[in-house]
Tab-separated table of C-alpha atoms and ligand atoms in Angstrom:
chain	number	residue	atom	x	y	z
A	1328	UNK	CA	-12.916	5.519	-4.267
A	1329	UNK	CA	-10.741	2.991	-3.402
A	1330	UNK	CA	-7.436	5.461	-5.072
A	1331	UNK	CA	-9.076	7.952	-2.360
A	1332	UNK	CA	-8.854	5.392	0.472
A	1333	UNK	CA	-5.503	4.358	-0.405
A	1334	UNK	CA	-3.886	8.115	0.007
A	1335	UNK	CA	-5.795	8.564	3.143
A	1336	UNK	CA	-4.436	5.510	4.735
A	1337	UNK	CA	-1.014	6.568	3.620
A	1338	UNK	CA	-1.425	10.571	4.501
A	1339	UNK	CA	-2.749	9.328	8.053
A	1340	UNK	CA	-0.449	7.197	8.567
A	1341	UNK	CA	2.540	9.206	7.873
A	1342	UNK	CA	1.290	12.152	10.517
A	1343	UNK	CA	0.451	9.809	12.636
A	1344	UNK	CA	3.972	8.738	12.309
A	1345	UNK	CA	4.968	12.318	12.623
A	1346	UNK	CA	2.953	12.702	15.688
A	1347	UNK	CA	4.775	9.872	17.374
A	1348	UNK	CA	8.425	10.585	16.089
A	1349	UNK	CA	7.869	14.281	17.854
A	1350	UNK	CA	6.378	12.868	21.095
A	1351	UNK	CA	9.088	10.706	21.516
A	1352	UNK	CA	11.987	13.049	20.523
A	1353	UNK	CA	10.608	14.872	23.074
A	1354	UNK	CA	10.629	12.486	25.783
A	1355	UNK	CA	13.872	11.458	25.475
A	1356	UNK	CA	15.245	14.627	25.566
A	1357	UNK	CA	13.216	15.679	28.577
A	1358	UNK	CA	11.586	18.058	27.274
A	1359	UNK	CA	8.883	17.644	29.783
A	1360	UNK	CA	6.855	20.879	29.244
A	1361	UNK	CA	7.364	20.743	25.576
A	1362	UNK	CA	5.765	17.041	25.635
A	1363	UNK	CA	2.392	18.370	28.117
A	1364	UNK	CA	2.027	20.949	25.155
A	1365	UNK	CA	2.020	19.274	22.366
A	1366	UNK	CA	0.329	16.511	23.647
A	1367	UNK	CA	-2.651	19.027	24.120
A	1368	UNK	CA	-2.437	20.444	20.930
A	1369	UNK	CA	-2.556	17.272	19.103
A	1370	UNK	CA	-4.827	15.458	20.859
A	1371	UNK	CA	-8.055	16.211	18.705
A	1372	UNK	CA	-6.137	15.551	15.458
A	1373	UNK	CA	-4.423	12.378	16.764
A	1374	UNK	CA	-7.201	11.292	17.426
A	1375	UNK	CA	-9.078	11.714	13.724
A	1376	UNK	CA	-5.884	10.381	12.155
A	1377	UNK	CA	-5.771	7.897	14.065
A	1378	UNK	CA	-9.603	6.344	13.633
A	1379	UNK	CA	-8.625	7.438	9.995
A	1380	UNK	CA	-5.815	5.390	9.539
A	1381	UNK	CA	-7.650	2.135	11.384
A	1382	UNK	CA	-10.977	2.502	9.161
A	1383	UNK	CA	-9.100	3.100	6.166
A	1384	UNK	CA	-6.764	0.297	7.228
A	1385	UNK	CA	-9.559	-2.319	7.936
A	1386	UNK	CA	-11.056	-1.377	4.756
A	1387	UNK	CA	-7.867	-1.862	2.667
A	1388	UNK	CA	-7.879	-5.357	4.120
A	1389	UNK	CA	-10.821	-6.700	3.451
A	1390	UNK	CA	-9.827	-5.369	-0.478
A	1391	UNK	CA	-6.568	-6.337	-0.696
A	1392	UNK	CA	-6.388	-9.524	1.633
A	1393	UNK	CA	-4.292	-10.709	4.258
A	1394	UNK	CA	-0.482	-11.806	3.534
A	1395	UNK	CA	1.863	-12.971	6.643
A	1396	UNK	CA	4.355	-10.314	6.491
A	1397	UNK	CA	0.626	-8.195	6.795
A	1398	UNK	CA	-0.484	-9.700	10.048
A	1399	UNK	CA	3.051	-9.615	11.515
A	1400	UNK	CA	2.795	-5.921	10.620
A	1401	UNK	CA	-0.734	-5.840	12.506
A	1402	UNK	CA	0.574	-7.703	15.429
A	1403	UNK	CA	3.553	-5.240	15.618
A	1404	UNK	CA	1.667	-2.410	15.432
A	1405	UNK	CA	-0.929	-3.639	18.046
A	1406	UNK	CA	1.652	-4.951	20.401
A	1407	UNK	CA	3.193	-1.375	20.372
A	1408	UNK	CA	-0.322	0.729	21.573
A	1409	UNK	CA	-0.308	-0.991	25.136
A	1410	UNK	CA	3.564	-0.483	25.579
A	1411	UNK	CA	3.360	3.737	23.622
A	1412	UNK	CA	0.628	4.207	26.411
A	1413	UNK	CA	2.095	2.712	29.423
A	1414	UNK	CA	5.604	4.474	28.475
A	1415	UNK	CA	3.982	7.712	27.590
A	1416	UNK	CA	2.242	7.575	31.117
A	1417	UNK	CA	4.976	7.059	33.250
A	1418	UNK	CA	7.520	8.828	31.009
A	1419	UNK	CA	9.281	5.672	30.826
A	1420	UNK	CA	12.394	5.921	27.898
A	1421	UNK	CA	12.835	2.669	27.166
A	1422	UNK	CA	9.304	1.619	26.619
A	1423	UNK	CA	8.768	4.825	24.509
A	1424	UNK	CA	11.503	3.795	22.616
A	1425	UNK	CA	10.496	0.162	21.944
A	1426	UNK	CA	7.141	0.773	20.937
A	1427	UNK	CA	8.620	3.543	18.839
A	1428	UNK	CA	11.231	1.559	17.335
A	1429	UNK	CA	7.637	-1.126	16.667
A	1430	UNK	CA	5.713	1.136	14.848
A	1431	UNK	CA	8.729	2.447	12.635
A	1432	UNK	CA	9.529	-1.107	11.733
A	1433	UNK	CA	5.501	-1.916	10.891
A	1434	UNK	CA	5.934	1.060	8.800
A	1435	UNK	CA	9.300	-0.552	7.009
A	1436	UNK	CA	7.415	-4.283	6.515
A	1437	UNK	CA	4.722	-2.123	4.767
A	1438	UNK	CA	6.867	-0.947	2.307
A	1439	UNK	CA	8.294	-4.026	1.428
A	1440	UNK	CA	4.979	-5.351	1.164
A	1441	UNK	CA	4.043	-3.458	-1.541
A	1442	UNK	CA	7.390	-4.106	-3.450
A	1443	UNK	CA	7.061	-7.835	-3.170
A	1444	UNK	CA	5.063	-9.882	-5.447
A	1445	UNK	CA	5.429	-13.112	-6.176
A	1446	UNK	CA	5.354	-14.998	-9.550
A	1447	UNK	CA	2.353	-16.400	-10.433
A	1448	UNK	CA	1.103	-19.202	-12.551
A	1449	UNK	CA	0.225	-18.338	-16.211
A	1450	UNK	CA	-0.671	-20.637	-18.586
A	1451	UNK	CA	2.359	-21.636	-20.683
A	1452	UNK	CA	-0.110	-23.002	-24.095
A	1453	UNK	CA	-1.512	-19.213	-23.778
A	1454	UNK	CA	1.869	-17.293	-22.699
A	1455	UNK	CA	4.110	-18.976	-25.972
A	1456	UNK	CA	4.806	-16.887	-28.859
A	1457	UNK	CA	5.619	-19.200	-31.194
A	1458	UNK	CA	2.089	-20.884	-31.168
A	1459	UNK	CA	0.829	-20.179	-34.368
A	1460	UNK	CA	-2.861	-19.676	-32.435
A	1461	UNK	CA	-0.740	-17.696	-30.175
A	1462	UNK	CA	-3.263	-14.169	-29.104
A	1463	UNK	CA	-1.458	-11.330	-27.306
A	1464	UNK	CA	-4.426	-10.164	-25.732
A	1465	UNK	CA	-5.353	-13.449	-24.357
A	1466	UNK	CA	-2.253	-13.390	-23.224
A	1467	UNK	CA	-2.710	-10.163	-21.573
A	1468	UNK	CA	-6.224	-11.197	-20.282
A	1469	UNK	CA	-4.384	-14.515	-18.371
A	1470	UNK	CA	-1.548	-12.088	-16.891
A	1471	UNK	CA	-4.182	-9.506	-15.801
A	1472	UNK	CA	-6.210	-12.370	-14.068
A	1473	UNK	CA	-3.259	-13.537	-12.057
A	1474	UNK	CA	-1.697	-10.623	-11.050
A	1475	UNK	CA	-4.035	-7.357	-11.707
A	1476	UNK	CA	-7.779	-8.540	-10.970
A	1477	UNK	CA	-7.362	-8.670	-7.567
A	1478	UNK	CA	-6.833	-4.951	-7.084
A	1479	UNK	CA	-8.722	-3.616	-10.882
A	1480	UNK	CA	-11.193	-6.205	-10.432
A	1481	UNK	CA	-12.427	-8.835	-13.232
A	1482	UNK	CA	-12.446	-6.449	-16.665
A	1483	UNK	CA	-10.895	-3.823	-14.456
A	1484	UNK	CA	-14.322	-2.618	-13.271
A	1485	UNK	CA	-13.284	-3.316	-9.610
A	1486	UNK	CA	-14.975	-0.066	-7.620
A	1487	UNK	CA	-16.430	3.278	-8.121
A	1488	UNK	CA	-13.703	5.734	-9.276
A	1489	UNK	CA	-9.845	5.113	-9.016
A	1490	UNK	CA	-8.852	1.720	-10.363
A	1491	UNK	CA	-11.438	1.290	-12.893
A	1492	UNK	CA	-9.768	0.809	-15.757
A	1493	UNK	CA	-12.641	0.527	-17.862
A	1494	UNK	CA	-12.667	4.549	-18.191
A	1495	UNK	CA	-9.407	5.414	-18.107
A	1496	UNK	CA	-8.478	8.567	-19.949
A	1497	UNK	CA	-4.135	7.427	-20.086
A	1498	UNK	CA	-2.987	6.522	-23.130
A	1499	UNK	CA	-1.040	3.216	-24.368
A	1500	UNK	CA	2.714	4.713	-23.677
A	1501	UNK	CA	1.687	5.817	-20.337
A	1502	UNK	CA	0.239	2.566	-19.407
A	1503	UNK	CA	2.947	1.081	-20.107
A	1504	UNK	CA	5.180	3.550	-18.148
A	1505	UNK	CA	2.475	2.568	-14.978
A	1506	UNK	CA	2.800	-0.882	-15.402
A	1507	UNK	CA	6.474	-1.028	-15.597
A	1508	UNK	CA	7.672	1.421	-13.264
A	1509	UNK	CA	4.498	1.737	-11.206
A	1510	UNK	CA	2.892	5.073	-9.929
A	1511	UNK	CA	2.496	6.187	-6.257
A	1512	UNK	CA	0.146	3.643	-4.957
A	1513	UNK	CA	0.431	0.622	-7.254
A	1514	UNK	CA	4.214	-0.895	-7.495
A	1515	UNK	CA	5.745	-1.360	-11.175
A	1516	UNK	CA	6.121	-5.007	-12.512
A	1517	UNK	CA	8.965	-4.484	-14.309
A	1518	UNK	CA	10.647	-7.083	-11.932
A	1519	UNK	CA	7.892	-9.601	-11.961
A	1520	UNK	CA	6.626	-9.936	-15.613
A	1521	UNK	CA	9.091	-10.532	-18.557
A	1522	UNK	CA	8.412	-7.332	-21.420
A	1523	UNK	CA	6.089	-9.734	-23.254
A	1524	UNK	CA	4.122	-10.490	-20.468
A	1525	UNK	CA	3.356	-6.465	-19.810
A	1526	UNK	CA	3.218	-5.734	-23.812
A	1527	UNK	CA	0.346	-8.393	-23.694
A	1528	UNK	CA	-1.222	-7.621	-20.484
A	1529	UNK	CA	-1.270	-3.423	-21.355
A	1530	UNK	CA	-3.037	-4.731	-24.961
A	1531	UNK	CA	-5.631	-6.384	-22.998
A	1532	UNK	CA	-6.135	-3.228	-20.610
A	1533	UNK	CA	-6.249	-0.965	-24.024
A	1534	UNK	CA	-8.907	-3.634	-24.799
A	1535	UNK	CA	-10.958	-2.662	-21.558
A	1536	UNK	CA	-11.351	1.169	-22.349
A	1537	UNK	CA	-15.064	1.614	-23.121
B	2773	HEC	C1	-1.922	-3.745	-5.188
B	2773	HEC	C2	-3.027	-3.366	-6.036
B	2773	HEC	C3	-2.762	-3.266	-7.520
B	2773	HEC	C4	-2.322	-4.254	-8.355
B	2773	HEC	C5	-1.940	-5.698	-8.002
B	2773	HEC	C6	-2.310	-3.682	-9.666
B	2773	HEC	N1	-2.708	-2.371	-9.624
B	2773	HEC	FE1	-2.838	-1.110	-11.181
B	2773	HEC	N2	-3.283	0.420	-9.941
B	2773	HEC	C7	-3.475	0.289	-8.587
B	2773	HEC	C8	-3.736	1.606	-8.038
B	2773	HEC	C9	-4.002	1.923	-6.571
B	2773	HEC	C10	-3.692	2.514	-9.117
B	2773	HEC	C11	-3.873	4.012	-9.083
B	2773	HEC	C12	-2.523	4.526	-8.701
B	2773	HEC	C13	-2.400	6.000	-8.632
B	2773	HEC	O1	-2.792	6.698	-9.567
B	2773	HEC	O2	-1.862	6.428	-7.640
B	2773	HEC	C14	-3.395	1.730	-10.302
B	2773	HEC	C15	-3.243	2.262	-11.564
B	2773	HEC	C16	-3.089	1.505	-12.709
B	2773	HEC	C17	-3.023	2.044	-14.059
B	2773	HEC	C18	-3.095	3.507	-14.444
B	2773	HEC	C19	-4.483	3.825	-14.857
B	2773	HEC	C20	-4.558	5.177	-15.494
B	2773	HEC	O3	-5.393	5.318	-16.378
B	2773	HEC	O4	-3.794	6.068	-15.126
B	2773	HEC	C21	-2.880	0.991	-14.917
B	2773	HEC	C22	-2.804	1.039	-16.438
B	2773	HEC	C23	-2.834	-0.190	-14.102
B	2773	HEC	N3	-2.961	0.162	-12.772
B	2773	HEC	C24	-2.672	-1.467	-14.599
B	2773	HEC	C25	-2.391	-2.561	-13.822
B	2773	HEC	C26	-1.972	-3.843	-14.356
B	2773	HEC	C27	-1.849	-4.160	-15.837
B	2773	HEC	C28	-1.743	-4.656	-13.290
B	2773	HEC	C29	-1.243	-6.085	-13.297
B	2773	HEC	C30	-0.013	-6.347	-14.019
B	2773	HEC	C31	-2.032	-3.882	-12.085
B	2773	HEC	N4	-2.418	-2.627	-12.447
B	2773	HEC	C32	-1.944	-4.368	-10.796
B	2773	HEC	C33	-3.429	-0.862	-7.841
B	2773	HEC	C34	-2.987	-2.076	-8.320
């Protein structure tokens, strides 16, 4: 379900994006007539993407928690609404503009907010190879706690349907390949976790599969 959400929020937003991009293309290049029409014909969709992308958005949040570079993307994106309408109203170019120029940037911070993640603590008695009691899975099971629990949930049960992991149907290679490189909606690791860390962290996933 959550998989589902996830491509909703990021298929609305990207038409509502659309939307925008056209509506101010428009306006700049006073296309006045142009603007009154597509306005019209957009309005009923605009507004379903748009409740679509809030809802979906909300949701998201209360799953994947709040970061700063988040709420400054929030606070972007609300500051632009008031401006977008009050531009859009009195065909004002420079206030289109700006709140256009807001929303795009929101949309930038986003990305980069999915790239980023920061190193997290793993315990070194559990992470060293050379410990004779040294267990790759519970290896795997510390690095999955720290980094992957908080979207796959504890024992990557986490939600009806997409990021279970528990009844996955992928096999071991193609973990790996997801891990590493990442796959549309979750980013890779490959340039937060060291190979052992993701050899012993996919072991523990293969360990999940019921
Ligand atoms: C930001 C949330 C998030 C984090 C953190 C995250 N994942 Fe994911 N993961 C996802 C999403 C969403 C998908 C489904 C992506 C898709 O198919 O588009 C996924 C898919 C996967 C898959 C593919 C499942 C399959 O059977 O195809 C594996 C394996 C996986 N994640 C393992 C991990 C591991 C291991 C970690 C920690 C190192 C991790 N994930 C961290 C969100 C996350």
């Amino acid at each position: 379900m959550l998989k589902g959400l996830l491509y909703t929020h990021f298929v609305s937003v990207i038409l509502f994006l659309l939307i925008y991009m056209i509506k101010t293309f428009l306006l700049l290049t006073n296309k006045k007539e142009a603007l009154v029409k597509f306005t019209k014909i957009v309005k009923v969709p605009e507004m379903i993407i748009s409740v679509l992308f809030l809802a979906t958005g909300v949701y998201l949040l209360m799953q994947f928690g709040l970061t700063n570079l988040l709420l400054i993307k929030i606070v972007v994106v609300l500051l632009s609404i008031p401006i977008a309408i009050v531009g859009f109203k009195k065909s004002n170019k420079i206030l289109a503009l700006i709140s256009f120029l807001m929303i795009f940037s929101a949309f930038g911070l986003g990305e980069v907010n999915k790239k980023k993640m920061a190193k997290q603590n793993v315990d070194p008695a559990i992470a060293d190879t050379k410990n004779p009691n040294y267990d790759i899975t519970k290896h795997g099971e510390a690095v999955f706690t720290a980094y992957c629990q908080r979207c796959h949930g504890t024992g990557g049960t986490n939600g009806p349907g997409g990021l279970v992991l528990t009844v996955t149907t992928t096999d071991r290679a193609t973990k790996l390949d997801r891990v590493i490189n990442g796959t549309n909606l979750m980013a890779g690791f490959k340039d937060v976790l060291n190979p052992q860390e993701i050899e012993a962290v996919v072991t523990y996933v293969e360990t999940l599969k019921k």
